[in-house]
PDB file of N, CA and C in Angstrom:
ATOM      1  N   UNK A 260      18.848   8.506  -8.712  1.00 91.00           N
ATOM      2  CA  UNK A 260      19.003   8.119  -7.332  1.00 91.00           C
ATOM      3  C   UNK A 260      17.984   7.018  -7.025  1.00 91.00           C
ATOM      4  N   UNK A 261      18.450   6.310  -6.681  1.00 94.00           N
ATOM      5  CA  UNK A 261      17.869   4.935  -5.548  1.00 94.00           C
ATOM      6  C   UNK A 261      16.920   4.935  -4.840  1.00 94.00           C
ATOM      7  N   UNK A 262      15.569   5.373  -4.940  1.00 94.00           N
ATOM      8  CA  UNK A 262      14.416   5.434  -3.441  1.00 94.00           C
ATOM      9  C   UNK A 262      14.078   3.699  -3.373  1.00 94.00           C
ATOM     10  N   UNK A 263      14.307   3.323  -1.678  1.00 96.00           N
ATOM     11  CA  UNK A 263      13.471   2.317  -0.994  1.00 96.00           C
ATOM     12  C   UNK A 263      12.362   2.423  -0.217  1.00 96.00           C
ATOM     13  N   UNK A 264      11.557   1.521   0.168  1.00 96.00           N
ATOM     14  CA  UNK A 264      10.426   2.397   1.182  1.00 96.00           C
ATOM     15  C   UNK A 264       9.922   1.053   1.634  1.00 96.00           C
ATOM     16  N   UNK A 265       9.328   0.951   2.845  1.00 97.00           N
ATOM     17  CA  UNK A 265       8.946  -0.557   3.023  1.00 97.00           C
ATOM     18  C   UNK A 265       7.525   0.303   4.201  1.00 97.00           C
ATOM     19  N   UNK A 266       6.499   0.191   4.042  1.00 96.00           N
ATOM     20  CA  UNK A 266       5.188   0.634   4.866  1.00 96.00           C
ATOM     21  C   UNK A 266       4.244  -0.283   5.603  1.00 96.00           C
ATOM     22  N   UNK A 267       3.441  -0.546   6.385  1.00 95.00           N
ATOM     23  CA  UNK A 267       2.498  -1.493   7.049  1.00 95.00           C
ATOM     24  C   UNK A 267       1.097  -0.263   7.594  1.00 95.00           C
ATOM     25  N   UNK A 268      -0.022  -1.286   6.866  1.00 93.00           N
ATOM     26  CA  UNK A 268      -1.209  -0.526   7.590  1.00 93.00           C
ATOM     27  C   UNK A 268      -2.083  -1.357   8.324  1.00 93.00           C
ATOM     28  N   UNK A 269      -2.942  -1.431   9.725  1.00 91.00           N
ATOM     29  CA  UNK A 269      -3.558  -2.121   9.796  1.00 91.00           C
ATOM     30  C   UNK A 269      -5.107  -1.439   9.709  1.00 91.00           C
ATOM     31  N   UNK A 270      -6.002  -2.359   9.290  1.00 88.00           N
ATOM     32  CA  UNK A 270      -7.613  -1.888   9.129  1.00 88.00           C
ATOM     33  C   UNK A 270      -8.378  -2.628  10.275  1.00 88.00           C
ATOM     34  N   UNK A 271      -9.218  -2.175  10.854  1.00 86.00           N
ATOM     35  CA  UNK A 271      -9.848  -2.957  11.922  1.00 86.00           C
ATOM     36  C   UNK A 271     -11.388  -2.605  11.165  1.00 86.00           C
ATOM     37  N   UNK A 272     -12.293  -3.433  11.494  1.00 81.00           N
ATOM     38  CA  UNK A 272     -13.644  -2.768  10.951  1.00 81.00           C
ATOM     39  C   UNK A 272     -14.687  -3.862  12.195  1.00 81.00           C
ATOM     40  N   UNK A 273     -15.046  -3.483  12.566  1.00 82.00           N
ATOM     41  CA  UNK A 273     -16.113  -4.279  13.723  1.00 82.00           C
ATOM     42  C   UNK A 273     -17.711  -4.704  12.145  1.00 82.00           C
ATOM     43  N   UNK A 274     -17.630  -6.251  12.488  1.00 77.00           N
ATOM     44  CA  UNK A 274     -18.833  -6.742  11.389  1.00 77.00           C
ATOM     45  C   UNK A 274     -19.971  -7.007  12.657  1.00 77.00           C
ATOM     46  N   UNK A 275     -21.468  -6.953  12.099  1.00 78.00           N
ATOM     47  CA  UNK A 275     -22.219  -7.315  13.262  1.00 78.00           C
ATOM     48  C   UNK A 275     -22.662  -8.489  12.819  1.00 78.00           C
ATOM     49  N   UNK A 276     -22.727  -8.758  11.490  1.00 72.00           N
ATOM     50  CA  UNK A 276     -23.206  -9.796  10.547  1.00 72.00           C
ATOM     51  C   UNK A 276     -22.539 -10.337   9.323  1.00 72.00           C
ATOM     52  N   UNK A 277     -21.366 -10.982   9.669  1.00 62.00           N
ATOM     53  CA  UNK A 277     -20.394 -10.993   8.606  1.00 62.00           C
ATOM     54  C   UNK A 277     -21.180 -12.261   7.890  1.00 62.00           C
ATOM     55  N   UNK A 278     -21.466 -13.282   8.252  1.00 65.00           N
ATOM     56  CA  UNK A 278     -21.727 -14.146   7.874  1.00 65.00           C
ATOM     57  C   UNK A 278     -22.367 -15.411   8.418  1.00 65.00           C
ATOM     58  N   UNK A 279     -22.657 -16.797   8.394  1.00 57.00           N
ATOM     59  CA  UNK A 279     -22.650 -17.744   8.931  1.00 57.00           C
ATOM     60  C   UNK A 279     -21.423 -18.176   9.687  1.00 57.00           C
ATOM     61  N   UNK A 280     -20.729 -17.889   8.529  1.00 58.00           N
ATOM     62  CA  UNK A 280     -19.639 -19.051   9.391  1.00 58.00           C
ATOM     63  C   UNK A 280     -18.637 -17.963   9.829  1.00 58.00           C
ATOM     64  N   UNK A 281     -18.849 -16.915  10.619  1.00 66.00           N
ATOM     65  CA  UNK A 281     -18.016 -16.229  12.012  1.00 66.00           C
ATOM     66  C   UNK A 281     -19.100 -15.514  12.663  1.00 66.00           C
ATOM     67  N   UNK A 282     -18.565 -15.304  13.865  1.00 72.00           N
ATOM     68  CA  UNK A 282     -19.441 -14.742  14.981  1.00 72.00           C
ATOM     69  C   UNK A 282     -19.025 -12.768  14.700  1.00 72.00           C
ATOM     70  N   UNK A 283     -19.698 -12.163  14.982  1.00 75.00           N
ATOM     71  CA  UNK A 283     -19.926 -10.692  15.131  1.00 75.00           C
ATOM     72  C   UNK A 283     -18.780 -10.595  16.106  1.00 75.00           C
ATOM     73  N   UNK A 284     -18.072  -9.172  15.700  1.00 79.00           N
ATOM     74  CA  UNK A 284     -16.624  -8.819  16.094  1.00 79.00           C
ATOM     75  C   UNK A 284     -15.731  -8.092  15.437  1.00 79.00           C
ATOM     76  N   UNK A 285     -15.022  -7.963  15.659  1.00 80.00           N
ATOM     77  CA  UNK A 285     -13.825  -7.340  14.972  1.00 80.00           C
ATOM     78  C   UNK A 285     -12.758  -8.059  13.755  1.00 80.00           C
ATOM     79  N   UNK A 286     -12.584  -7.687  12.642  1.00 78.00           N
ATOM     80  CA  UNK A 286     -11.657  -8.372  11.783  1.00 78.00           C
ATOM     81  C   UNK A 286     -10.870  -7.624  11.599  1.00 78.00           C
ATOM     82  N   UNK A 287      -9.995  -7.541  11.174  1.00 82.00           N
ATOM     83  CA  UNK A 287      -8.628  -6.989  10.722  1.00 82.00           C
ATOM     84  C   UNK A 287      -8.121  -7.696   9.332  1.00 82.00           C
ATOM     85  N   UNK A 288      -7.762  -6.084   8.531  1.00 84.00           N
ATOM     86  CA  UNK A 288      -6.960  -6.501   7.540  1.00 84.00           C
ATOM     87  C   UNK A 288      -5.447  -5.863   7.443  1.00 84.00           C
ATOM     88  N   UNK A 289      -4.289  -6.628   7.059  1.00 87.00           N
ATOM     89  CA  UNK A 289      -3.310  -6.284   7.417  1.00 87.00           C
ATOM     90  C   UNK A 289      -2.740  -6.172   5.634  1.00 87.00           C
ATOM     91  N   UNK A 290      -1.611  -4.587   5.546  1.00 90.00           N
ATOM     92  CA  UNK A 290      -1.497  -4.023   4.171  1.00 90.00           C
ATOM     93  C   UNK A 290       0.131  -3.806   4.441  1.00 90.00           C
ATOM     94  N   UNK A 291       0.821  -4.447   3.573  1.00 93.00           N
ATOM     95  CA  UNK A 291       2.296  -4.229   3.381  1.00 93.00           C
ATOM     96  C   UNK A 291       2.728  -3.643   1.953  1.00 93.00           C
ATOM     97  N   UNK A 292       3.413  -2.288   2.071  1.00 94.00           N
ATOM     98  CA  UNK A 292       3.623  -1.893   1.184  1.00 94.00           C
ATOM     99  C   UNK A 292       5.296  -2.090   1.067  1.00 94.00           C
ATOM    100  N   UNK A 293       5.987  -2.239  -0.324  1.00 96.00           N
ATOM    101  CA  UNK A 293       7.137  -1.875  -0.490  1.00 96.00           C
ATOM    102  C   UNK A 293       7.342  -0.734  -1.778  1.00 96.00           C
ATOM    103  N   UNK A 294       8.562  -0.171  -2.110  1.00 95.00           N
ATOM    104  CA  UNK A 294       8.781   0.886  -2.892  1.00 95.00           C
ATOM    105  C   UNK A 294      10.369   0.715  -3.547  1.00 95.00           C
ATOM    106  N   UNK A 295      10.328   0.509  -4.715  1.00 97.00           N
ATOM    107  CA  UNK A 295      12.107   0.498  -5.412  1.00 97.00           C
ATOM    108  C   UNK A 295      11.351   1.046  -6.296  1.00 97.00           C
ATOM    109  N   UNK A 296      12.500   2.374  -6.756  1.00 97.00           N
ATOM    110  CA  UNK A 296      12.201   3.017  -7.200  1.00 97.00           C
ATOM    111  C   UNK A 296      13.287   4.344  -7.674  1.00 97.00           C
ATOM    112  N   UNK A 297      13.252   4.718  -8.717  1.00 97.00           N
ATOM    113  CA  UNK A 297      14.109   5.913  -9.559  1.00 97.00           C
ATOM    114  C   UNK A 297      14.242   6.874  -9.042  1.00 97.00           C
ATOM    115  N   UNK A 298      14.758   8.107  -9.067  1.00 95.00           N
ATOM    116  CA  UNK A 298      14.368   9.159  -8.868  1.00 95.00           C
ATOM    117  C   UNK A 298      15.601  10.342  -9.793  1.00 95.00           C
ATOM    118  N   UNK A 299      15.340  11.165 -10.418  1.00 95.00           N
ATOM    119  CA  UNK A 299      15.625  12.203 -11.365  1.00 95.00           C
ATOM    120  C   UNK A 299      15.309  13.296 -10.672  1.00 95.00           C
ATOM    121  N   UNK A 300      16.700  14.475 -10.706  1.00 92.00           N
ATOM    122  CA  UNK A 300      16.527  15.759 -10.285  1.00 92.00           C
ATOM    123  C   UNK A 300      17.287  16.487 -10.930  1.00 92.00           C
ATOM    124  N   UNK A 301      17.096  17.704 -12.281  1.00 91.00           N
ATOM    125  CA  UNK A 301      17.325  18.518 -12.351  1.00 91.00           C
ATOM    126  C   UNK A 301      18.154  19.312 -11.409  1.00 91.00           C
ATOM    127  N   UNK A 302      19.390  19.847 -10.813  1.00 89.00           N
ATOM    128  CA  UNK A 302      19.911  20.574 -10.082  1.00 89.00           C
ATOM    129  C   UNK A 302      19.914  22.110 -10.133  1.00 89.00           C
ATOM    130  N   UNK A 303      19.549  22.295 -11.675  1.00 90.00           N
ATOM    131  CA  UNK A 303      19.348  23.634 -11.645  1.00 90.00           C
ATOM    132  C   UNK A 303      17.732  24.371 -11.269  1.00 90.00           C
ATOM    133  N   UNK A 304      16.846  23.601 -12.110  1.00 91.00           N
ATOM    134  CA  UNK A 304      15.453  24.200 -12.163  1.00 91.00           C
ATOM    135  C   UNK A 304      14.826  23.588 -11.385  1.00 91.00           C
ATOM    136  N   UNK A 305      15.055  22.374 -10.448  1.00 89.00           N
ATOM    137  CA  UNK A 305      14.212  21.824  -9.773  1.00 89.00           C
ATOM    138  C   UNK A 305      12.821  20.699 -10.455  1.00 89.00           C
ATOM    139  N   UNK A 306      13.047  20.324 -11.446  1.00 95.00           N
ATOM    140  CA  UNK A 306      12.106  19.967 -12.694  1.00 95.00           C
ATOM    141  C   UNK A 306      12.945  18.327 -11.548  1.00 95.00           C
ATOM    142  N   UNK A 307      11.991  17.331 -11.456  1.00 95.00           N
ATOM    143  CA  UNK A 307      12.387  15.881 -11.191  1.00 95.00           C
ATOM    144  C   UNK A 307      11.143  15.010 -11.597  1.00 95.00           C
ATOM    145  N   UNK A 308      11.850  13.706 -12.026  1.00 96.00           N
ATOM    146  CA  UNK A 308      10.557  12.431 -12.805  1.00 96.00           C
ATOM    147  C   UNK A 308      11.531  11.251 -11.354  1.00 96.00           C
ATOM    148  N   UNK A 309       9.930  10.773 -11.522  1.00 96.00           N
ATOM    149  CA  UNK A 309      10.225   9.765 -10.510  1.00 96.00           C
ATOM    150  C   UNK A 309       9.491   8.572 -11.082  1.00 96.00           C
ATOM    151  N   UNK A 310       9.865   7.194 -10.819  1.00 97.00           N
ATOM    152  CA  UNK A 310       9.374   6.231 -11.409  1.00 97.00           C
ATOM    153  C   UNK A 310       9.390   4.694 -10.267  1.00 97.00           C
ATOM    154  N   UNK A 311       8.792   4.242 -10.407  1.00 97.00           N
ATOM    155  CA  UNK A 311       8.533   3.064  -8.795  1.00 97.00           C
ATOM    156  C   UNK A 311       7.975   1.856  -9.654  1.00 97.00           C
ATOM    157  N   UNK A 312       8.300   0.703  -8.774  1.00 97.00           N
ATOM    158  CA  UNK A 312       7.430  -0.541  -8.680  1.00 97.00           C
ATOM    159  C   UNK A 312       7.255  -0.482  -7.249  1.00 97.00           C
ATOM    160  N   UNK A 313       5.419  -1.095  -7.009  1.00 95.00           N
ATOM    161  CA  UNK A 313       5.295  -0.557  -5.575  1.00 95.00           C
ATOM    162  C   UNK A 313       4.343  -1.791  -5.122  1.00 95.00           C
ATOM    163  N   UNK A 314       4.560  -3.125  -5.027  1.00 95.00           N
ATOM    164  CA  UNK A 314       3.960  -4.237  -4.511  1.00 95.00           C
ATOM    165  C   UNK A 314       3.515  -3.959  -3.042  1.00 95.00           C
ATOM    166  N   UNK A 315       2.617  -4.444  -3.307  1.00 91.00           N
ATOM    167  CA  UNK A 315       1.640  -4.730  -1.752  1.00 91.00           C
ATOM    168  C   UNK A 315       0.898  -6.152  -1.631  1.00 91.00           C
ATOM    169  N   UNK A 316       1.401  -6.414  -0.281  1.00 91.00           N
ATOM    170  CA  UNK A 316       0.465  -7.471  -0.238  1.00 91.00           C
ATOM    171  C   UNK A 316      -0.960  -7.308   1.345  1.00 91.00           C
ATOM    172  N   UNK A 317      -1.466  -8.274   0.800  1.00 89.00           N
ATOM    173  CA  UNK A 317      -3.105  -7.745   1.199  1.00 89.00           C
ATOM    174  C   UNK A 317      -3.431  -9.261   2.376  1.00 89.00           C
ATOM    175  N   UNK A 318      -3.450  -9.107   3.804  1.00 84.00           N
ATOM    176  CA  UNK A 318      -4.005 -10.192   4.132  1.00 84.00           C
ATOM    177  C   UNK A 318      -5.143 -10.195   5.643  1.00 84.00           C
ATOM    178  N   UNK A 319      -5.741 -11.334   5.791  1.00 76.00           N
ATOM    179  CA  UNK A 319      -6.581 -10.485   6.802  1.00 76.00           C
ATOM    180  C   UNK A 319      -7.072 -11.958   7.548  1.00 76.00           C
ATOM    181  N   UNK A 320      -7.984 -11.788   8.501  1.00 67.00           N
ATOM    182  CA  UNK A 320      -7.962 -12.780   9.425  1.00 67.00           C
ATOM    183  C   UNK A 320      -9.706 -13.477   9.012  1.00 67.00           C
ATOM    184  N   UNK A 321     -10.179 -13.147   7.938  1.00 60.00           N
ATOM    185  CA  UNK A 321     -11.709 -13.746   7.638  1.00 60.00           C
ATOM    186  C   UNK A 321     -11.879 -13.301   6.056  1.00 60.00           C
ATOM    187  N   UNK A 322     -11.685 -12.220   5.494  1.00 58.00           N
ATOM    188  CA  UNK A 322     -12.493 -12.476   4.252  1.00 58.00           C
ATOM    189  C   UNK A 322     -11.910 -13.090   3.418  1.00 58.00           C
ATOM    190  N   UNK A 323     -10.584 -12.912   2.967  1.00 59.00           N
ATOM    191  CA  UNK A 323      -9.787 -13.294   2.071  1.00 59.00           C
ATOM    192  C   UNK A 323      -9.087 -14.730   2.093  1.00 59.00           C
ATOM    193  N   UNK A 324      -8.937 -15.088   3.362  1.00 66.00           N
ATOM    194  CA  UNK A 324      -8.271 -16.136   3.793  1.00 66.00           C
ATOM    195  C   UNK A 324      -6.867 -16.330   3.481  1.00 66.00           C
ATOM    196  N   UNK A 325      -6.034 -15.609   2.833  1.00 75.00           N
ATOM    197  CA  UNK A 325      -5.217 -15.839   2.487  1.00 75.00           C
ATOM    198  C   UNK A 325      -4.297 -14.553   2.271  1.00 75.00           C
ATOM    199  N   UNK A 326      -3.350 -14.719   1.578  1.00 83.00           N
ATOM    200  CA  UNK A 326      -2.300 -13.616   0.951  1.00 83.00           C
ATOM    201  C   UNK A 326      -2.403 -13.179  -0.510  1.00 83.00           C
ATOM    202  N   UNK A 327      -3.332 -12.091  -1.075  1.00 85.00           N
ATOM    203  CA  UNK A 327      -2.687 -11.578  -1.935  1.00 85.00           C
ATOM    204  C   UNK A 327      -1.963 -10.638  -2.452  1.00 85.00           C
ATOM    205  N   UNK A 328      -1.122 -10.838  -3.575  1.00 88.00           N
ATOM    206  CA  UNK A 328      -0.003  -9.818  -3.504  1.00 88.00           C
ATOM    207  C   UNK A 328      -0.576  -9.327  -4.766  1.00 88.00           C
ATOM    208  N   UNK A 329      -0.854  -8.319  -4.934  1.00 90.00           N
ATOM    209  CA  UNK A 329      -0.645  -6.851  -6.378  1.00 90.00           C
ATOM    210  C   UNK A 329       0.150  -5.974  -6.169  1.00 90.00           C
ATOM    211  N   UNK A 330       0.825  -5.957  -7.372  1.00 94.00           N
ATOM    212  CA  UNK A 330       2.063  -5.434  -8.455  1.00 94.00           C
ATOM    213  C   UNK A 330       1.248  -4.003  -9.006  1.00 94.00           C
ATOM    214  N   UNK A 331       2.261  -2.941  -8.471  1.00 94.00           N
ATOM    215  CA  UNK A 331       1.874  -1.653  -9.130  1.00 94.00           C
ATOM    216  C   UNK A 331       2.659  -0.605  -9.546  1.00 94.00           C
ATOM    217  N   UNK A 332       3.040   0.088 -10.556  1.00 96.00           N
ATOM    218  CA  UNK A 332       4.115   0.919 -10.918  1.00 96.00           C
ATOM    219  C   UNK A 332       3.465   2.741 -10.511  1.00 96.00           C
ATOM    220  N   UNK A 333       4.014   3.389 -10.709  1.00 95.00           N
ATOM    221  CA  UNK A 333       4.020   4.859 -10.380  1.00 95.00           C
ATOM    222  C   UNK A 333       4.755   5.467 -10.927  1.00 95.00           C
ATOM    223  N   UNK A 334       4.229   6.731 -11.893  1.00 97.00           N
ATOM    224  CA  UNK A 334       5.536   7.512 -12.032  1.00 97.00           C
ATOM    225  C   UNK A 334       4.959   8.671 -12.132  1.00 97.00           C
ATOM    226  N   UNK A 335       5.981   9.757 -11.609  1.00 96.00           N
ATOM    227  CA  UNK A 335       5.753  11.506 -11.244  1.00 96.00           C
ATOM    228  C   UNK A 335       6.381  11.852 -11.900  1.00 96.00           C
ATOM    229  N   UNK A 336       5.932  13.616 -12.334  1.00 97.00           N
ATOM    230  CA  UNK A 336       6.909  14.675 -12.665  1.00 97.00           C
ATOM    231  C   UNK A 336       6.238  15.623 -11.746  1.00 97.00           C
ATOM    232  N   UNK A 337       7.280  16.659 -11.718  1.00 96.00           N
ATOM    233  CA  UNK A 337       7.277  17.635 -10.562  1.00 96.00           C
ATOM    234  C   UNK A 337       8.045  18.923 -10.336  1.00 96.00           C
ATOM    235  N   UNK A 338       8.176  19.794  -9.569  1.00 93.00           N
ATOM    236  CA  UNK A 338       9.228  20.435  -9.480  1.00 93.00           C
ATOM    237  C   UNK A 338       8.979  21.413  -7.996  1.00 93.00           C
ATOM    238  N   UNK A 339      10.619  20.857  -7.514  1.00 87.00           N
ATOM    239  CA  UNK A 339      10.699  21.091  -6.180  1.00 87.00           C
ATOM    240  C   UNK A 339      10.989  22.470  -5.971  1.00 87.00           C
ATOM    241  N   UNK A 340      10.585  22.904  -5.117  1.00 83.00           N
ATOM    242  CA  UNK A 340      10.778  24.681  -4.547  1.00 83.00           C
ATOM    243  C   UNK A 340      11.680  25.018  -3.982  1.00 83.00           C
TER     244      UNK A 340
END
């Protein structure tokens, strides 16, 4: 079976001394997750493997300056009750 998933987090962190070049305040970093991904279920015993590619990209308003994106896979075994 087919799992999609698409997520957003935001981080706020107040700096008092980030640096020279910004003033003391609030920054924000902004986190986008997506999820394609497998999924395997046993129908009898409940035994399931799950398997993902799960990219995120990473961006924020001062440290990074920019967009980066990392590439990450996942995979479970399990068994549902």
């Amino acid at each position: 079976m087919l799992e999609l998933g698409l997520g957003y987090t935001l981080y706020m962190r107040y700096l008092d001394n980030p640096s020279q070049l910004a003033e003391p305040g609030f920054y924000y970093m902004h986190f986008m997750f997506a999820r394609i991904g497998y999924r395997y279920q046993n129908p009898k015993n409940g035994l399931f493997f799950k398997a993902a590619f799960l990219p995120y990209a990473a961006f924020d308003d001062f440290f990074l300056g920019g967009v980066i994106i990392l590439p990450h896979i996942g995979i479970a075994v399990g068994k549902s009750f």
